[in-house]
Amino acid sequence: MTEASNQEPNPQQPNKLDLVIPDGVKEIIELQNSLQNLDDLTLDSTILKIKNIFKDSKYFQPLAQTINSYAFNRFKQLDIISQLAYRLAVEIPNFSSYILQASHGLLLRRLFERSLFSNEQIQAKCEKDEYDYIYFVPELTIPKYILHAASLVNFEKLMKQFSLNDFQKYKEWLQYGFDRDTVQTYIELNDQNAFQNYINSSDFDIQQMYTDTPFCPFTGYKENFFPERPKFSLLAIAAFFGNYSCFKQLLKINQTITETVCKCAVRGGNIEILELCKQHGGTFEGCLDIAVHCYQNHVFDWLISNAEAYTDKLPSLEVIAKSGNLLTAILFLTSGGNIKDGEDLPRPPIHRAAERGHDLMLRLLIENGANPTIKNKFGDLIIHTAAQLGRTDTVKYLIDKGCSVTESNPKGWTPLHNAARNDNTEIIKMLVDRGADVNALTSTGHSVFHIAVLNNNFRVARLLLDLHADPNTKSNDGKERSPLTVAISKSQEKLALRMIELGADVNIKTLDGRATSPLAVAVSKGLTKLAMKIVEKGGEVNTRADLVSPLALATQQGNQELVQFLKDHGAYDVPTTNPDHSIVVPPSEQVVLQQPYDVKAKDFFGRTLLLKACETGQLDVVKQLVKEFSNINEKDCNGTTPLMTAIQSKHEDVAIYLMSRGADVNLKNKQDKTALHFAAEQDMIKIVTELKKRDAYMNPASSLIGTPLSIAKSSEMKKLITRYGGV
């Protein structure tokens, strides 16, 4: 690249005319101009300038967003911008939290490598955004691009290249998603000697000069190109990386300037390459949007000055709003752009700005005529989005601009519902103070309280209680969940106790795949204090969860204190059925023998403690119960004996022990299946031999499944049963 190609002229300062410029916009534009030419020589002065300009923390969020946008879109400046971000985070109090929130992709990784963020902070961020997660893949320890890198990159080839070359030199290969060959790497790394030698060698394939994949403004690729990989001509690649020297050499071989080459040149940001493209007949349709999105403001200025090269005289306001590029927004407005442009889109520009958290862009558009009450295709107002993102100042600004705090979208969500998804109590208070209904319901019957608890925002939930939210609302989505049972299911004991003290119904019944109650859920979660409080407040002790009573649940958990408490309050193991009255036998829990217990007692399914222990394979418990239980063949509701259960669960040692203690080997269940049927099904060779020793009948027939031989799976099992007389 020549010396001239590195010089990026600052775009012309826009003529403000009657434009209203909100506070902070001028400062961000000044920052953009500083970042255009940021290098090692200007780093210290730029940091000092930023520290002098951005003293008020209310500008930290747009400051951090702008730094991230430049790091993401101007790859050649990534190292210097990451240095800038790191030093600002260290030197400006409280700024690190803003840069953590705003940083994504490679910038986030670079700051993590500098130990600015902890492992826990990175993990929490990646859990919210999988796009960030792919930059921390441990197998490669290199960044991957969002475009499903596994579909783009031949990893076997990639690792081979890494083994043949210096790893550090090539570690950013995946940034652009190319399945590169060697010459593309020479262009990116500006290795002029290697590139020239390749062009002059027999390895050079002239076809590499002519294949271009349609270009997408935001990724570099056509968005629907899968499963084919993108292929750019070498000329387009040189333009993409702003490599003027390579571009000039390639232009001597192929002088065809395609639309993709021009768009790559805009993305690359090299004015000299743009001039060459123009001289050789290149056109720049749609390139204004690319320049806006990629923060190539000097290119934007060049395009405006060379308007004869394209017909779209102004960029899309939607792209401007989505990018957050304030300088181009002002240029758009002062150049005759219509502030109403894009209002008929599914997501109007003002919504795009709100979705991306570009608060200053949002204010700039509204102050200059954009409608703050326009809805997107989902029927949401801008205030819905701002509330969900936790933008306190923006929510206040929108309310002052006339946005309704009570209007709901087609699904019944109000701004307060959206705010409950974000753990921002200040917005909740503000909306309620301005008239929002704390008990408003969505079309599925979910209250604001529901939304807070479902999203684990318990600080907001506690505030809503203080604001008189109804804790007994039940959803009408088929699950009939109440805030109380949701809070208990998330083990939020303090919140649930607070709800109960404020009058939550302790016997409210919900239907979340099965009948449940607050007490049953509390017992299943091991919340002893809460369970006792529910009972003390009048909770019914003989209710069900998972088809097992609270007493049975407490017994299974070995919670003797709670077991005794429930018994003292009249609890007993009441059987129940599914809503369709069918008998469904859930898996048994581990049996815990703690006195007192009744060896003859059965649950709803007719299962004794012995049968449950046989199912779970607890041989020591089985031995203890057999000593105390006179009937070793006691059946459950389906006619299944402990021996059948042990064999069905493949607990060989338990089955052999039961047979040694006299278990009947020829009993049948309600399907006429014997122990031999279960052994044949489970392919338990040793058990079949043991059954034969104890005179098990080899041809018991079941009307449903036939004989043991007919259901045997392995050839070895079939031979064994046949040898013993089975047919």
Short mmCIF file of N, CA and C in Angstrom, two decimals, residues 308-453:
data_model
loop_
_atom_site.label_atom_id
_atom_site.label_comp_id
_atom_site.label_asym_id
_atom_site.label_seq_id
_atom_site.Cartn_x
_atom_site.Cartn_y
_atom_site.Cartn_z
N GLU A 308 -21.50 11.25 -10.00
CA GLU A 308 -21.78 10.80 -11.37
C GLU A 308 -21.55 9.30 -11.52
N ALA A 309 -20.89 8.67 -10.53
CA ALA A 309 -20.57 7.24 -10.64
C ALA A 309 -21.70 6.34 -10.15
N TYR A 310 -22.78 6.91 -9.68
CA TYR A 310 -23.90 6.09 -9.22
C TYR A 310 -25.19 6.90 -9.30
N THR A 311 -26.31 6.21 -9.17
CA THR A 311 -27.61 6.88 -9.30
C THR A 311 -28.29 7.08 -7.95
N ASP A 312 -27.95 6.24 -6.96
CA ASP A 312 -28.58 6.43 -5.65
C ASP A 312 -27.86 7.55 -4.92
N LYS A 313 -28.44 8.74 -4.99
CA LYS A 313 -27.75 9.96 -4.54
C LYS A 313 -27.60 10.02 -3.03
N LEU A 314 -28.43 9.29 -2.31
CA LEU A 314 -28.35 9.31 -0.85
C LEU A 314 -28.43 7.87 -0.33
N PRO A 315 -27.80 7.62 0.79
CA PRO A 315 -27.89 6.27 1.37
C PRO A 315 -29.25 6.03 1.98
N SER A 316 -29.51 4.79 2.35
CA SER A 316 -30.76 4.44 3.03
C SER A 316 -30.72 4.93 4.47
N LEU A 317 -31.77 5.60 4.89
CA LEU A 317 -31.84 6.07 6.27
C LEU A 317 -31.90 4.88 7.23
N GLU A 318 -32.49 3.77 6.78
CA GLU A 318 -32.53 2.57 7.61
C GLU A 318 -31.12 2.08 7.93
N VAL A 319 -30.25 2.05 6.91
CA VAL A 319 -28.87 1.61 7.12
C VAL A 319 -28.14 2.58 8.04
N ILE A 320 -28.36 3.86 7.85
CA ILE A 320 -27.73 4.88 8.70
C ILE A 320 -28.15 4.69 10.15
N ALA A 321 -29.45 4.52 10.38
CA ALA A 321 -29.96 4.37 11.74
C ALA A 321 -29.43 3.10 12.39
N LYS A 322 -29.39 2.03 11.62
CA LYS A 322 -28.92 0.75 12.15
C LYS A 322 -27.44 0.79 12.49
N SER A 323 -26.66 1.53 11.70
CA SER A 323 -25.21 1.61 11.92
C SER A 323 -24.86 2.50 13.11
N GLY A 324 -25.71 3.47 13.39
CA GLY A 324 -25.39 4.43 14.44
C GLY A 324 -24.38 5.47 14.01
N ASN A 325 -24.13 5.57 12.70
CA ASN A 325 -23.12 6.50 12.17
C ASN A 325 -23.72 7.91 12.11
N LEU A 326 -23.44 8.69 13.13
CA LEU A 326 -24.09 10.00 13.29
C LEU A 326 -23.66 11.00 12.22
N LEU A 327 -22.40 10.96 11.82
CA LEU A 327 -21.93 11.91 10.82
C LEU A 327 -22.68 11.75 9.51
N THR A 328 -22.86 10.49 9.07
CA THR A 328 -23.57 10.27 7.83
C THR A 328 -25.06 10.59 7.98
N ALA A 329 -25.60 10.45 9.19
CA ALA A 329 -27.00 10.83 9.42
C ALA A 329 -27.18 12.33 9.19
N ILE A 330 -26.25 13.12 9.70
CA ILE A 330 -26.33 14.57 9.51
C ILE A 330 -26.12 14.94 8.05
N LEU A 331 -25.17 14.27 7.39
CA LEU A 331 -24.97 14.52 5.97
C LEU A 331 -26.22 14.19 5.16
N PHE A 332 -26.89 13.10 5.56
CA PHE A 332 -28.13 12.70 4.89
C PHE A 332 -29.18 13.81 5.04
N LEU A 333 -29.35 14.28 6.26
CA LEU A 333 -30.40 15.28 6.52
C LEU A 333 -30.08 16.63 5.90
N THR A 334 -28.81 17.00 5.88
CA THR A 334 -28.44 18.31 5.32
C THR A 334 -28.30 18.27 3.81
N SER A 335 -28.37 17.07 3.22
CA SER A 335 -28.26 16.94 1.76
C SER A 335 -29.61 16.71 1.10
N GLY A 336 -30.67 16.97 1.85
CA GLY A 336 -32.00 16.85 1.27
C GLY A 336 -32.68 15.54 1.54
N GLY A 337 -32.10 14.70 2.41
CA GLY A 337 -32.73 13.42 2.73
C GLY A 337 -34.03 13.61 3.48
N ASN A 338 -34.97 12.70 3.23
CA ASN A 338 -36.30 12.79 3.83
C ASN A 338 -36.32 12.03 5.15
N ILE A 339 -36.63 12.71 6.23
CA ILE A 339 -36.66 12.10 7.55
C ILE A 339 -37.72 11.00 7.63
N LYS A 340 -38.69 11.03 6.71
CA LYS A 340 -39.75 10.01 6.68
C LYS A 340 -39.34 8.77 5.88
N ASP A 341 -38.16 8.81 5.31
CA ASP A 341 -37.67 7.69 4.49
C ASP A 341 -37.65 6.40 5.31
N GLY A 342 -38.29 5.35 4.80
CA GLY A 342 -38.26 4.05 5.46
C GLY A 342 -39.32 3.83 6.51
N GLU A 343 -40.24 4.78 6.70
CA GLU A 343 -41.26 4.58 7.72
C GLU A 343 -42.24 3.46 7.38
N ASP A 344 -42.29 3.09 6.09
CA ASP A 344 -43.18 2.01 5.67
C ASP A 344 -42.51 0.64 5.74
N LEU A 345 -41.28 0.59 6.18
CA LEU A 345 -40.56 -0.68 6.29
C LEU A 345 -41.05 -1.47 7.51
N PRO A 346 -40.85 -2.80 7.51
CA PRO A 346 -41.25 -3.58 8.69
C PRO A 346 -40.62 -3.07 9.98
N ARG A 347 -39.36 -2.65 9.86
CA ARG A 347 -38.68 -2.02 10.99
C ARG A 347 -38.22 -0.64 10.53
N PRO A 348 -38.99 0.39 10.78
CA PRO A 348 -38.59 1.74 10.37
C PRO A 348 -37.24 2.14 10.95
N PRO A 349 -36.56 3.11 10.31
CA PRO A 349 -35.23 3.52 10.78
C PRO A 349 -35.15 3.83 12.26
N ILE A 350 -36.16 4.49 12.78
CA ILE A 350 -36.11 4.88 14.18
C ILE A 350 -36.13 3.63 15.09
N HIS A 351 -36.81 2.58 14.63
CA HIS A 351 -36.82 1.32 15.38
C HIS A 351 -35.46 0.63 15.28
N ARG A 352 -34.85 0.72 14.09
CA ARG A 352 -33.51 0.14 13.93
C ARG A 352 -32.53 0.76 14.91
N ALA A 353 -32.61 2.08 15.06
CA ALA A 353 -31.72 2.77 16.00
C ALA A 353 -31.98 2.31 17.43
N ALA A 354 -33.25 2.14 17.78
CA ALA A 354 -33.60 1.71 19.14
C ALA A 354 -33.14 0.29 19.40
N GLU A 355 -33.34 -0.62 18.43
CA GLU A 355 -32.95 -2.02 18.59
C GLU A 355 -31.45 -2.17 18.83
N ARG A 356 -30.67 -1.34 18.16
CA ARG A 356 -29.21 -1.42 18.30
C ARG A 356 -28.69 -0.61 19.49
N GLY A 357 -29.59 0.06 20.20
CA GLY A 357 -29.17 0.85 21.35
C GLY A 357 -28.48 2.14 20.99
N HIS A 358 -28.71 2.64 19.75
CA HIS A 358 -28.09 3.89 19.32
C HIS A 358 -28.96 5.07 19.79
N ASP A 359 -28.82 5.41 21.06
CA ASP A 359 -29.70 6.40 21.66
C ASP A 359 -29.54 7.79 21.04
N LEU A 360 -28.30 8.18 20.75
CA LEU A 360 -28.09 9.50 20.17
C LEU A 360 -28.67 9.57 18.75
N MET A 361 -28.55 8.49 18.00
CA MET A 361 -29.15 8.44 16.67
C MET A 361 -30.66 8.58 16.78
N LEU A 362 -31.23 7.89 17.75
CA LEU A 362 -32.68 7.96 17.99
C LEU A 362 -33.11 9.40 18.26
N ARG A 363 -32.38 10.07 19.11
CA ARG A 363 -32.74 11.46 19.45
C ARG A 363 -32.54 12.40 18.26
N LEU A 364 -31.47 12.18 17.51
CA LEU A 364 -31.22 13.02 16.34
C LEU A 364 -32.37 12.92 15.35
N LEU A 365 -32.86 11.70 15.12
CA LEU A 365 -33.95 11.51 14.16
C LEU A 365 -35.25 12.13 14.69
N ILE A 366 -35.56 11.90 15.96
CA ILE A 366 -36.80 12.44 16.51
C ILE A 366 -36.78 13.96 16.54
N GLU A 367 -35.66 14.53 16.96
CA GLU A 367 -35.57 15.99 17.05
C GLU A 367 -35.70 16.66 15.69
N ASN A 368 -35.47 15.88 14.63
CA ASN A 368 -35.55 16.46 13.28
C ASN A 368 -36.73 15.92 12.48
N GLY A 369 -37.76 15.45 13.21
CA GLY A 369 -39.03 15.17 12.54
C GLY A 369 -39.48 13.74 12.48
N ALA A 370 -38.68 12.77 12.92
CA ALA A 370 -39.13 11.38 12.90
C ALA A 370 -40.25 11.19 13.93
N ASN A 371 -41.19 10.33 13.60
CA ASN A 371 -42.36 10.09 14.45
C ASN A 371 -42.00 9.14 15.59
N PRO A 372 -42.00 9.60 16.84
CA PRO A 372 -41.61 8.73 17.96
C PRO A 372 -42.66 7.68 18.31
N THR A 373 -43.86 7.78 17.74
CA THR A 373 -44.93 6.83 18.07
C THR A 373 -45.21 5.84 16.94
N ILE A 374 -44.35 5.81 15.93
CA ILE A 374 -44.56 4.87 14.83
C ILE A 374 -44.28 3.45 15.32
N LYS A 375 -45.03 2.48 14.81
CA LYS A 375 -44.88 1.10 15.24
C LYS A 375 -44.14 0.28 14.19
N ASN A 376 -43.49 -0.80 14.66
CA ASN A 376 -42.86 -1.73 13.72
C ASN A 376 -43.86 -2.80 13.32
N LYS A 377 -43.41 -3.79 12.56
CA LYS A 377 -44.34 -4.80 12.03
C LYS A 377 -44.95 -5.66 13.13
N PHE A 378 -44.34 -5.67 14.32
CA PHE A 378 -44.87 -6.45 15.44
C PHE A 378 -45.86 -5.64 16.27
N GLY A 379 -46.04 -4.37 15.90
CA GLY A 379 -46.93 -3.52 16.66
C GLY A 379 -46.29 -2.90 17.88
N ASP A 380 -44.96 -2.99 17.98
CA ASP A 380 -44.25 -2.40 19.11
C ASP A 380 -43.97 -0.92 18.86
N LEU A 381 -44.05 -0.15 19.93
CA LEU A 381 -43.56 1.22 19.90
C LEU A 381 -42.06 1.23 20.22
N ILE A 382 -41.42 2.34 19.96
CA ILE A 382 -39.99 2.45 20.27
C ILE A 382 -39.77 2.31 21.77
N ILE A 383 -40.72 2.79 22.56
CA ILE A 383 -40.55 2.73 24.00
C ILE A 383 -40.54 1.28 24.50
N HIS A 384 -41.22 0.37 23.79
CA HIS A 384 -41.15 -1.05 24.14
C HIS A 384 -39.69 -1.52 24.08
N THR A 385 -39.02 -1.19 22.98
CA THR A 385 -37.64 -1.64 22.78
C THR A 385 -36.70 -0.99 23.78
N ALA A 386 -36.83 0.31 23.98
CA ALA A 386 -35.95 1.02 24.91
C ALA A 386 -36.11 0.48 26.33
N ALA A 387 -37.35 0.17 26.71
CA ALA A 387 -37.59 -0.37 28.05
C ALA A 387 -36.95 -1.74 28.21
N GLN A 388 -37.06 -2.58 27.19
CA GLN A 388 -36.48 -3.92 27.26
C GLN A 388 -34.96 -3.87 27.32
N LEU A 389 -34.36 -2.91 26.63
CA LEU A 389 -32.89 -2.78 26.63
C LEU A 389 -32.37 -2.10 27.88
N GLY A 390 -33.27 -1.57 28.70
CA GLY A 390 -32.84 -0.93 29.94
C GLY A 390 -32.27 0.46 29.74
N ARG A 391 -32.71 1.17 28.69
CA ARG A 391 -32.21 2.52 28.41
C ARG A 391 -33.03 3.54 29.19
N THR A 392 -32.62 3.81 30.42
CA THR A 392 -33.40 4.66 31.31
C THR A 392 -33.62 6.06 30.74
N ASP A 393 -32.52 6.71 30.33
CA ASP A 393 -32.63 8.08 29.82
C ASP A 393 -33.48 8.13 28.56
N THR A 394 -33.36 7.10 27.71
CA THR A 394 -34.13 7.09 26.48
C THR A 394 -35.61 6.90 26.76
N VAL A 395 -35.96 6.05 27.71
CA VAL A 395 -37.36 5.86 28.08
C VAL A 395 -37.95 7.18 28.58
N LYS A 396 -37.22 7.86 29.44
CA LYS A 396 -37.69 9.16 29.93
C LYS A 396 -37.87 10.14 28.77
N TYR A 397 -36.92 10.16 27.86
CA TYR A 397 -36.97 11.05 26.70
C TYR A 397 -38.21 10.75 25.86
N LEU A 398 -38.47 9.46 25.61
CA LEU A 398 -39.62 9.07 24.79
C LEU A 398 -40.94 9.42 25.47
N ILE A 399 -41.01 9.24 26.76
CA ILE A 399 -42.24 9.62 27.49
C ILE A 399 -42.48 11.12 27.34
N ASP A 400 -41.40 11.90 27.48
CA ASP A 400 -41.52 13.35 27.33
C ASP A 400 -41.93 13.73 25.91
N LYS A 401 -41.64 12.85 24.94
CA LYS A 401 -42.00 13.11 23.55
C LYS A 401 -43.40 12.59 23.20
N GLY A 402 -44.11 12.08 24.20
CA GLY A 402 -45.50 11.70 23.98
C GLY A 402 -45.75 10.23 23.79
N CYS A 403 -44.75 9.38 23.98
CA CYS A 403 -44.97 7.94 23.84
C CYS A 403 -45.82 7.42 24.99
N SER A 404 -46.79 6.57 24.67
CA SER A 404 -47.70 6.03 25.68
C SER A 404 -47.01 4.97 26.53
N VAL A 405 -47.26 5.00 27.84
CA VAL A 405 -46.70 3.99 28.73
C VAL A 405 -47.69 2.84 28.95
N THR A 406 -48.90 2.97 28.42
CA THR A 406 -49.92 1.95 28.62
C THR A 406 -50.29 1.21 27.35
N GLU A 407 -49.93 1.74 26.19
CA GLU A 407 -50.34 1.10 24.93
C GLU A 407 -49.63 -0.23 24.77
N SER A 408 -50.40 -1.23 24.35
CA SER A 408 -49.85 -2.58 24.20
C SER A 408 -49.72 -2.93 22.73
N ASN A 409 -48.86 -3.93 22.47
CA ASN A 409 -48.74 -4.44 21.11
C ASN A 409 -49.82 -5.50 20.88
N PRO A 410 -49.92 -6.08 19.69
CA PRO A 410 -50.99 -7.05 19.42
C PRO A 410 -51.00 -8.26 20.37
N LYS A 411 -49.88 -8.55 21.02
CA LYS A 411 -49.82 -9.66 21.95
C LYS A 411 -50.10 -9.22 23.39
N GLY A 412 -50.46 -7.95 23.52
CA GLY A 412 -50.83 -7.45 24.84
C GLY A 412 -49.68 -6.98 25.70
N TRP A 413 -48.48 -6.94 25.15
CA TRP A 413 -47.32 -6.50 25.93
C TRP A 413 -47.28 -4.99 25.99
N THR A 414 -47.18 -4.47 27.20
CA THR A 414 -47.01 -3.03 27.40
C THR A 414 -45.52 -2.75 27.60
N PRO A 415 -45.10 -1.48 27.55
CA PRO A 415 -43.70 -1.17 27.85
C PRO A 415 -43.25 -1.72 29.21
N LEU A 416 -44.19 -1.78 30.17
CA LEU A 416 -43.84 -2.29 31.49
C LEU A 416 -43.49 -3.79 31.43
N HIS A 417 -44.20 -4.56 30.60
CA HIS A 417 -43.85 -5.97 30.39
C HIS A 417 -42.43 -6.09 29.84
N ASN A 418 -42.14 -5.27 28.86
CA ASN A 418 -40.80 -5.32 28.26
C ASN A 418 -39.73 -4.94 29.29
N ALA A 419 -40.04 -3.94 30.11
CA ALA A 419 -39.08 -3.52 31.12
C ALA A 419 -38.81 -4.62 32.13
N ALA A 420 -39.82 -5.44 32.41
CA ALA A 420 -39.66 -6.53 33.38
C ALA A 420 -38.70 -7.60 32.89
N ARG A 421 -38.42 -7.62 31.60
CA ARG A 421 -37.44 -8.58 31.05
C ARG A 421 -36.02 -8.11 31.31
N ASN A 422 -35.85 -6.86 31.71
CA ASN A 422 -34.53 -6.30 32.01
C ASN A 422 -34.51 -5.91 33.48
N ASP A 423 -33.43 -6.22 34.13
CA ASP A 423 -33.36 -6.00 35.58
C ASP A 423 -33.05 -4.54 35.91
N ASN A 424 -33.95 -3.64 35.47
CA ASN A 424 -33.76 -2.21 35.67
C ASN A 424 -34.94 -1.66 36.46
N THR A 425 -34.75 -1.52 37.77
CA THR A 425 -35.85 -1.07 38.62
C THR A 425 -36.20 0.39 38.38
N GLU A 426 -35.23 1.17 37.93
CA GLU A 426 -35.48 2.60 37.71
C GLU A 426 -36.53 2.81 36.63
N ILE A 427 -36.45 2.01 35.55
CA ILE A 427 -37.43 2.14 34.47
C ILE A 427 -38.81 1.69 34.96
N ILE A 428 -38.85 0.62 35.75
CA ILE A 428 -40.13 0.15 36.30
C ILE A 428 -40.79 1.27 37.10
N LYS A 429 -40.03 1.90 38.00
CA LYS A 429 -40.59 2.99 38.81
C LYS A 429 -41.07 4.14 37.93
N MET A 430 -40.28 4.48 36.92
CA MET A 430 -40.62 5.60 36.06
C MET A 430 -41.92 5.34 35.30
N LEU A 431 -42.07 4.14 34.75
CA LEU A 431 -43.27 3.81 33.98
C LEU A 431 -44.51 3.80 34.88
N VAL A 432 -44.38 3.23 36.08
CA VAL A 432 -45.52 3.19 37.00
C VAL A 432 -45.88 4.59 37.45
N ASP A 433 -44.86 5.41 37.73
CA ASP A 433 -45.13 6.80 38.13
C ASP A 433 -45.85 7.57 37.03
N ARG A 434 -45.60 7.20 35.77
CA ARG A 434 -46.23 7.88 34.64
C ARG A 434 -47.56 7.24 34.24
N GLY A 435 -48.03 6.26 35.01
CA GLY A 435 -49.37 5.72 34.78
C GLY A 435 -49.46 4.31 34.25
N ALA A 436 -48.34 3.59 34.15
CA ALA A 436 -48.39 2.22 33.66
C ALA A 436 -49.11 1.32 34.66
N ASP A 437 -49.89 0.37 34.14
CA ASP A 437 -50.67 -0.54 34.97
C ASP A 437 -49.80 -1.72 35.39
N VAL A 438 -49.51 -1.83 36.68
CA VAL A 438 -48.63 -2.87 37.16
C VAL A 438 -49.26 -4.25 37.03
N ASN A 439 -50.58 -4.32 36.84
CA ASN A 439 -51.27 -5.61 36.72
C ASN A 439 -51.81 -5.86 35.31
N ALA A 440 -51.27 -5.16 34.32
CA ALA A 440 -51.68 -5.38 32.93
C ALA A 440 -51.32 -6.80 32.51
N LEU A 441 -52.19 -7.39 31.69
CA LEU A 441 -51.99 -8.78 31.25
C LEU A 441 -51.74 -8.85 29.75
N THR A 442 -50.90 -9.81 29.35
CA THR A 442 -50.70 -10.06 27.93
C THR A 442 -51.85 -10.92 27.42
N SER A 443 -51.85 -11.21 26.14
CA SER A 443 -52.92 -12.04 25.57
C SER A 443 -52.87 -13.46 26.12
N THR A 444 -51.73 -13.88 26.67
CA THR A 444 -51.63 -15.21 27.28
C THR A 444 -51.83 -15.16 28.79
N GLY A 445 -52.28 -13.99 29.27
CA GLY A 445 -52.59 -13.87 30.69
C GLY A 445 -51.39 -13.67 31.59
N HIS A 446 -50.24 -13.34 31.02
CA HIS A 446 -49.05 -13.13 31.84
C HIS A 446 -49.01 -11.68 32.34
N SER A 447 -48.84 -11.54 33.63
CA SER A 447 -48.72 -10.22 34.22
C SER A 447 -47.27 -9.75 34.13
N VAL A 448 -47.07 -8.50 34.46
CA VAL A 448 -45.70 -7.97 34.52
C VAL A 448 -44.90 -8.76 35.55
N PHE A 449 -45.56 -9.14 36.63
CA PHE A 449 -44.92 -9.93 37.68
C PHE A 449 -44.44 -11.28 37.13
N HIS A 450 -45.32 -11.92 36.34
CA HIS A 450 -44.94 -13.17 35.68
C HIS A 450 -43.64 -13.00 34.90
N ILE A 451 -43.59 -11.96 34.08
CA ILE A 451 -42.45 -11.76 33.18
C ILE A 451 -41.17 -11.57 33.98
N ALA A 452 -41.24 -10.81 35.06
CA ALA A 452 -40.05 -10.57 35.88
C ALA A 452 -39.53 -11.88 36.48
N VAL A 453 -40.44 -12.69 37.02
CA VAL A 453 -40.02 -13.94 37.66
C VAL A 453 -39.52 -14.94 36.62
#
